[in-house]
Amino acid sequence: MCAHVLVAEDDAMQAELIRRSLLAEGHTATVVHDGSAALDAVRRDRPDLVVLDLMLPVIDGFGVCRVLRRSDDIPVLMLTARAAEDDVLLGLELGADDYMTKPYSPRELMARIRTVLRRSGSTAGRPEDPVLRAAGIAVDPVRHEVRCDGEPVDCTPAEFQILLALVGEPERVFSRRQLLQYTRGYDRASTERAVDVHIMNLRRKIEADPRRPARLLTVFGVGYKLSGTRP
């Protein structure tokens, strides 16, 4: 079941953890950090499910849920540190489909998301294609395969995780420190400078001329990004 999930979470580290977990499950994700941006993203992207933190700035999660339920039936999973019974009941009365309290297990969150999606049938009409595509590159997180212009590409586990992050959000600039987090568990001895080596090796595999990259670009003083268009 491949879905597009909107993550509305003001804690950047929590949001990134959820996003990475969703990508690993074969979903796609958009992340926003306040309630107004969440409503804009719903109107723009029409996600299959919203993971909604209650303690959002600008408009809190309760307010977002109220607005959504006036005209929309998109499934909502509320995620919050507020575990009081009154908060849980209010969230459910406003139309939330499920409610989780922090701290939580990412595995449990993914299981809850699968359950809500199955129950809502919101992805029933979509092909189950978990493959992420950008700039002529296709990354399949389920089969752990990479293709560039249709040709298979062999990647190390750390390279695969970096490419998965970049293809998942083309044109987003990732710092070395951010990309380093994707290699944890695969390359524990890695450092921020080791990310440069992974990028260099990836360029050898996906660029026509690694010395003049057209896909995997350096943003000087910041980090790296993947071009959103095919060279």
Short mmCIF file of C-alpha atoms in Angstrom, two decimals:
data_model
loop_
_atom_site.label_atom_id
_atom_site.label_comp_id
_atom_site.label_asym_id
_atom_site.label_seq_id
_atom_site.Cartn_x
_atom_site.Cartn_y
_atom_site.Cartn_z
CA MET A 1 0.00 0.00 0.00
CA CYS A 2 1.79 3.13 -1.24
CA ALA A 3 0.44 6.39 0.13
CA HIS A 4 1.34 10.05 0.26
CA VAL A 5 1.43 11.19 3.89
CA LEU A 6 1.48 14.75 5.18
CA VAL A 7 3.49 15.06 8.41
CA ALA A 8 2.59 18.17 10.43
CA GLU A 9 5.13 18.21 13.28
CA ASP A 10 6.93 21.25 14.73
CA ASP A 11 9.83 19.20 16.13
CA ALA A 12 12.23 18.92 13.20
CA MET A 13 13.97 15.78 14.50
CA GLN A 14 10.67 13.98 15.13
CA ALA A 15 9.40 15.02 11.70
CA GLU A 16 12.54 13.71 10.01
CA LEU A 17 12.30 10.40 11.88
CA ILE A 18 8.70 9.96 10.72
CA ARG A 19 9.59 10.95 7.15
CA ARG A 20 12.45 8.45 6.99
CA SER A 21 10.23 5.70 8.42
CA LEU A 22 7.57 6.44 5.81
CA LEU A 23 10.10 6.30 2.97
CA ALA A 24 11.41 2.98 4.26
CA GLU A 25 7.82 1.66 4.14
CA GLY A 26 7.51 2.69 0.49
CA HIS A 27 5.38 5.79 1.09
CA THR A 28 6.07 9.37 0.06
CA ALA A 29 5.90 12.24 2.53
CA THR A 30 5.58 16.00 2.81
CA VAL A 31 6.70 17.66 6.06
CA VAL A 32 5.39 20.97 7.43
CA HIS A 33 5.97 22.60 10.79
CA ASP A 34 2.87 24.68 11.53
CA GLY A 35 -0.90 24.36 11.22
CA SER A 36 -1.37 26.96 8.50
CA ALA A 37 1.22 25.23 6.30
CA ALA A 38 -0.55 21.92 6.98
CA LEU A 39 -3.84 23.24 5.63
CA ASP A 40 -2.09 24.72 2.59
CA ALA A 41 -0.37 21.36 1.92
CA VAL A 42 -3.68 19.47 2.17
CA ARG A 43 -5.27 21.76 -0.42
CA ARG A 44 -2.23 21.58 -2.68
CA ASP A 45 -1.17 17.93 -2.45
CA ARG A 46 -4.32 16.04 -1.45
CA PRO A 47 -2.46 13.53 0.78
CA ASP A 48 -3.86 10.11 1.64
CA LEU A 49 -3.31 10.64 5.37
CA VAL A 50 -2.26 13.41 7.77
CA VAL A 51 -0.01 12.71 10.77
CA LEU A 52 -0.93 15.69 12.90
CA ASP A 53 0.89 16.95 16.00
CA LEU A 54 -1.42 18.82 18.38
CA MET A 55 1.13 21.36 19.62
CA LEU A 56 1.64 23.18 16.32
CA PRO A 57 2.34 26.91 16.06
CA VAL A 58 0.04 29.33 14.17
CA ILE A 59 -2.93 26.90 14.23
CA ASP A 60 -2.82 23.99 16.66
CA GLY A 61 -3.70 20.42 15.70
CA PHE A 62 -7.24 20.70 17.08
CA GLY A 63 -7.82 23.74 14.88
CA VAL A 64 -6.40 22.00 11.82
CA CYS A 65 -8.63 18.99 12.41
CA ARG A 66 -11.70 21.21 12.81
CA VAL A 67 -11.02 22.91 9.46
CA LEU A 68 -10.35 19.61 7.69
CA ARG A 69 -13.54 18.01 8.93
CA ARG A 70 -15.71 20.85 7.63
CA SER A 71 -15.10 19.78 4.05
CA ASP A 72 -12.72 16.83 3.91
CA ASP A 73 -12.57 13.16 4.85
CA ILE A 74 -8.78 12.72 4.69
CA PRO A 75 -7.74 10.31 7.48
CA VAL A 76 -6.01 12.01 10.43
CA LEU A 77 -3.69 10.35 12.94
CA MET A 78 -3.03 12.68 15.87
CA LEU A 79 0.40 12.52 17.46
CA THR A 80 1.10 14.42 20.65
CA ALA A 81 2.68 14.50 24.10
CA ARG A 82 -0.72 15.40 25.57
CA ALA A 83 -2.05 12.13 27.00
CA ALA A 84 -4.89 13.49 29.15
CA GLU A 85 -8.15 11.66 28.54
CA ASP A 86 -9.99 14.89 27.71
CA ASP A 87 -7.47 15.65 24.94
CA VAL A 88 -7.80 12.17 23.49
CA LEU A 89 -11.59 12.36 23.52
CA LEU A 90 -11.63 15.84 21.99
CA GLY A 91 -9.32 14.70 19.19
CA LEU A 92 -11.53 11.73 18.41
CA GLU A 93 -14.70 13.83 18.63
CA LEU A 94 -13.21 16.26 16.11
CA GLY A 95 -12.86 13.37 13.68
CA ALA A 96 -9.34 12.01 14.20
CA ASP A 97 -9.10 8.41 13.00
CA ASP A 98 -6.45 7.45 15.56
CA TYR A 99 -4.44 9.01 18.38
CA MET A 100 -0.89 8.25 19.57
CA THR A 101 0.97 9.79 22.48
CA LYS A 102 4.68 10.51 22.74
CA PRO A 103 7.08 8.87 23.28
CA TYR A 104 6.20 6.30 20.67
CA SER A 105 7.83 3.53 18.70
CA PRO A 106 8.34 4.29 14.99
CA ARG A 107 7.37 0.69 14.26
CA GLU A 108 4.09 1.12 16.12
CA LEU A 109 3.44 4.40 14.31
CA MET A 110 3.96 2.72 10.91
CA ALA A 111 1.64 -0.11 11.98
CA ARG A 112 -1.03 2.41 13.00
CA ILE A 113 -0.63 4.23 9.68
CA ARG A 114 -1.08 0.97 7.77
CA THR A 115 -4.22 0.22 9.77
CA VAL A 116 -5.74 3.67 9.18
CA LEU A 117 -4.98 3.49 5.45
CA ARG A 118 -6.53 0.04 5.14
CA ARG A 119 -9.58 1.09 7.11
CA SER A 120 -10.09 4.26 5.09
CA GLY A 121 -9.36 2.69 1.70
CA SER A 122 -7.81 6.02 0.71
CA THR A 123 -5.19 4.41 -1.55
CA ALA A 124 -7.48 1.79 -3.07
CA GLY A 125 -7.48 3.46 -6.44
CA ARG A 126 -3.73 3.99 -6.63
CA PRO A 127 -1.17 1.62 -8.09
CA GLU A 128 1.04 0.17 -5.39
CA ASP A 129 4.29 1.65 -6.63
CA PRO A 130 6.74 2.54 -3.86
CA VAL A 131 9.47 3.60 -6.30
CA LEU A 132 10.81 7.15 -5.92
CA ARG A 133 11.84 8.88 -9.16
CA ALA A 134 13.72 12.07 -10.00
CA ALA A 135 16.30 13.20 -12.58
CA GLY A 136 16.15 9.87 -14.41
CA ILE A 137 16.90 7.93 -11.22
CA ALA A 138 14.50 5.36 -9.74
CA VAL A 139 14.99 4.09 -6.17
CA ASP A 140 12.92 1.16 -4.94
CA PRO A 141 13.07 1.06 -1.11
CA VAL A 142 11.24 -2.29 -0.97
CA ARG A 143 13.43 -4.22 -3.42
CA HIS A 144 16.50 -2.12 -2.52
CA GLU A 145 17.18 -1.42 -6.19
CA VAL A 146 18.47 1.64 -8.03
CA ARG A 147 18.20 2.39 -11.74
CA CYS A 148 19.63 5.32 -13.65
CA ASP A 149 18.13 5.95 -17.08
CA GLY A 150 16.73 2.43 -16.88
CA GLU A 151 20.06 0.75 -16.14
CA PRO A 152 20.71 -0.99 -12.79
CA VAL A 153 23.14 0.70 -10.40
CA ASP A 154 24.99 -1.15 -7.64
CA CYS A 155 25.10 0.87 -4.41
CA THR A 156 26.52 0.19 -0.99
CA PRO A 157 23.95 0.36 1.84
CA ALA A 158 25.17 3.81 2.88
CA GLU A 159 25.06 5.10 -0.71
CA PHE A 160 21.56 3.70 -1.10
CA GLN A 161 20.28 5.50 1.99
CA ILE A 162 21.79 8.81 0.87
CA LEU A 163 20.32 8.44 -2.62
CA LEU A 164 16.94 7.47 -1.16
CA ALA A 165 16.89 10.73 0.83
CA LEU A 166 17.95 12.86 -2.15
CA VAL A 167 15.52 11.30 -4.64
CA GLY A 168 12.73 11.52 -2.07
CA GLU A 169 13.05 15.31 -2.00
CA PRO A 170 14.58 16.61 -5.25
CA GLU A 171 15.91 20.17 -5.08
CA ARG A 172 16.08 20.04 -1.27
CA VAL A 173 19.57 20.90 -0.03
CA PHE A 174 20.88 18.43 2.57
CA SER A 175 23.84 19.28 4.78
CA ARG A 176 26.59 16.72 5.30
CA ARG A 177 25.39 16.23 8.87
CA GLN A 178 21.86 15.48 7.67
CA LEU A 179 23.07 12.98 5.08
CA LEU A 180 25.34 11.39 7.66
CA GLN A 181 22.28 10.45 9.70
CA TYR A 182 21.06 8.28 6.82
CA THR A 183 24.23 6.16 6.95
CA ARG A 184 23.97 5.38 10.67
CA GLY A 185 23.54 1.67 11.18
CA TYR A 186 25.21 0.99 7.84
CA ASP A 187 28.48 2.85 8.29
CA ARG A 188 28.90 3.65 11.99
CA ALA A 189 32.49 4.79 11.57
CA SER A 190 31.42 7.39 9.02
CA THR A 191 32.10 11.10 9.50
CA GLU A 192 30.73 14.17 7.75
CA ARG A 193 33.73 14.09 5.43
CA ALA A 194 32.98 10.47 4.59
CA VAL A 195 29.71 11.74 3.11
CA ASP A 196 31.82 13.49 0.45
CA VAL A 197 33.32 10.11 -0.46
CA HIS A 198 29.86 8.55 -0.76
CA ILE A 199 28.76 11.44 -3.00
CA MET A 200 31.88 11.07 -5.15
CA ASN A 201 31.21 7.35 -5.56
CA LEU A 202 27.56 7.96 -6.42
CA ARG A 203 28.56 10.50 -9.06
CA ARG A 204 30.75 7.87 -10.70
CA LYS A 205 27.67 5.65 -10.94
CA ILE A 206 24.94 8.09 -12.01
CA GLU A 207 26.68 10.95 -13.83
CA ALA A 208 27.76 10.99 -17.47
CA ASP A 209 30.76 13.09 -16.38
CA PRO A 210 31.41 12.85 -12.62
CA ARG A 211 33.69 15.90 -12.81
CA ARG A 212 30.78 18.00 -14.13
CA PRO A 213 27.75 16.58 -12.31
CA ALA A 214 24.31 17.38 -13.71
CA ARG A 215 22.26 15.35 -11.25
CA LEU A 216 23.95 15.26 -7.85
CA LEU A 217 24.89 18.88 -7.27
CA THR A 218 27.06 20.62 -4.70
CA VAL A 219 25.60 23.67 -2.96
CA PHE A 220 28.78 25.34 -1.76
CA GLY A 221 28.95 26.05 1.93
CA VAL A 222 25.78 24.05 2.59
CA GLY A 223 25.78 20.50 1.22
CA TYR A 224 24.25 18.55 -1.65
CA LYS A 225 21.00 18.26 -3.58
CA LEU A 226 19.56 16.20 -6.42
CA SER A 227 18.39 18.09 -9.47
CA GLY A 228 14.65 17.78 -10.01
CA THR A 229 15.01 17.34 -13.76
CA ARG A 230 16.65 14.80 -16.02
CA PRO A 231 19.94 16.04 -17.54
#
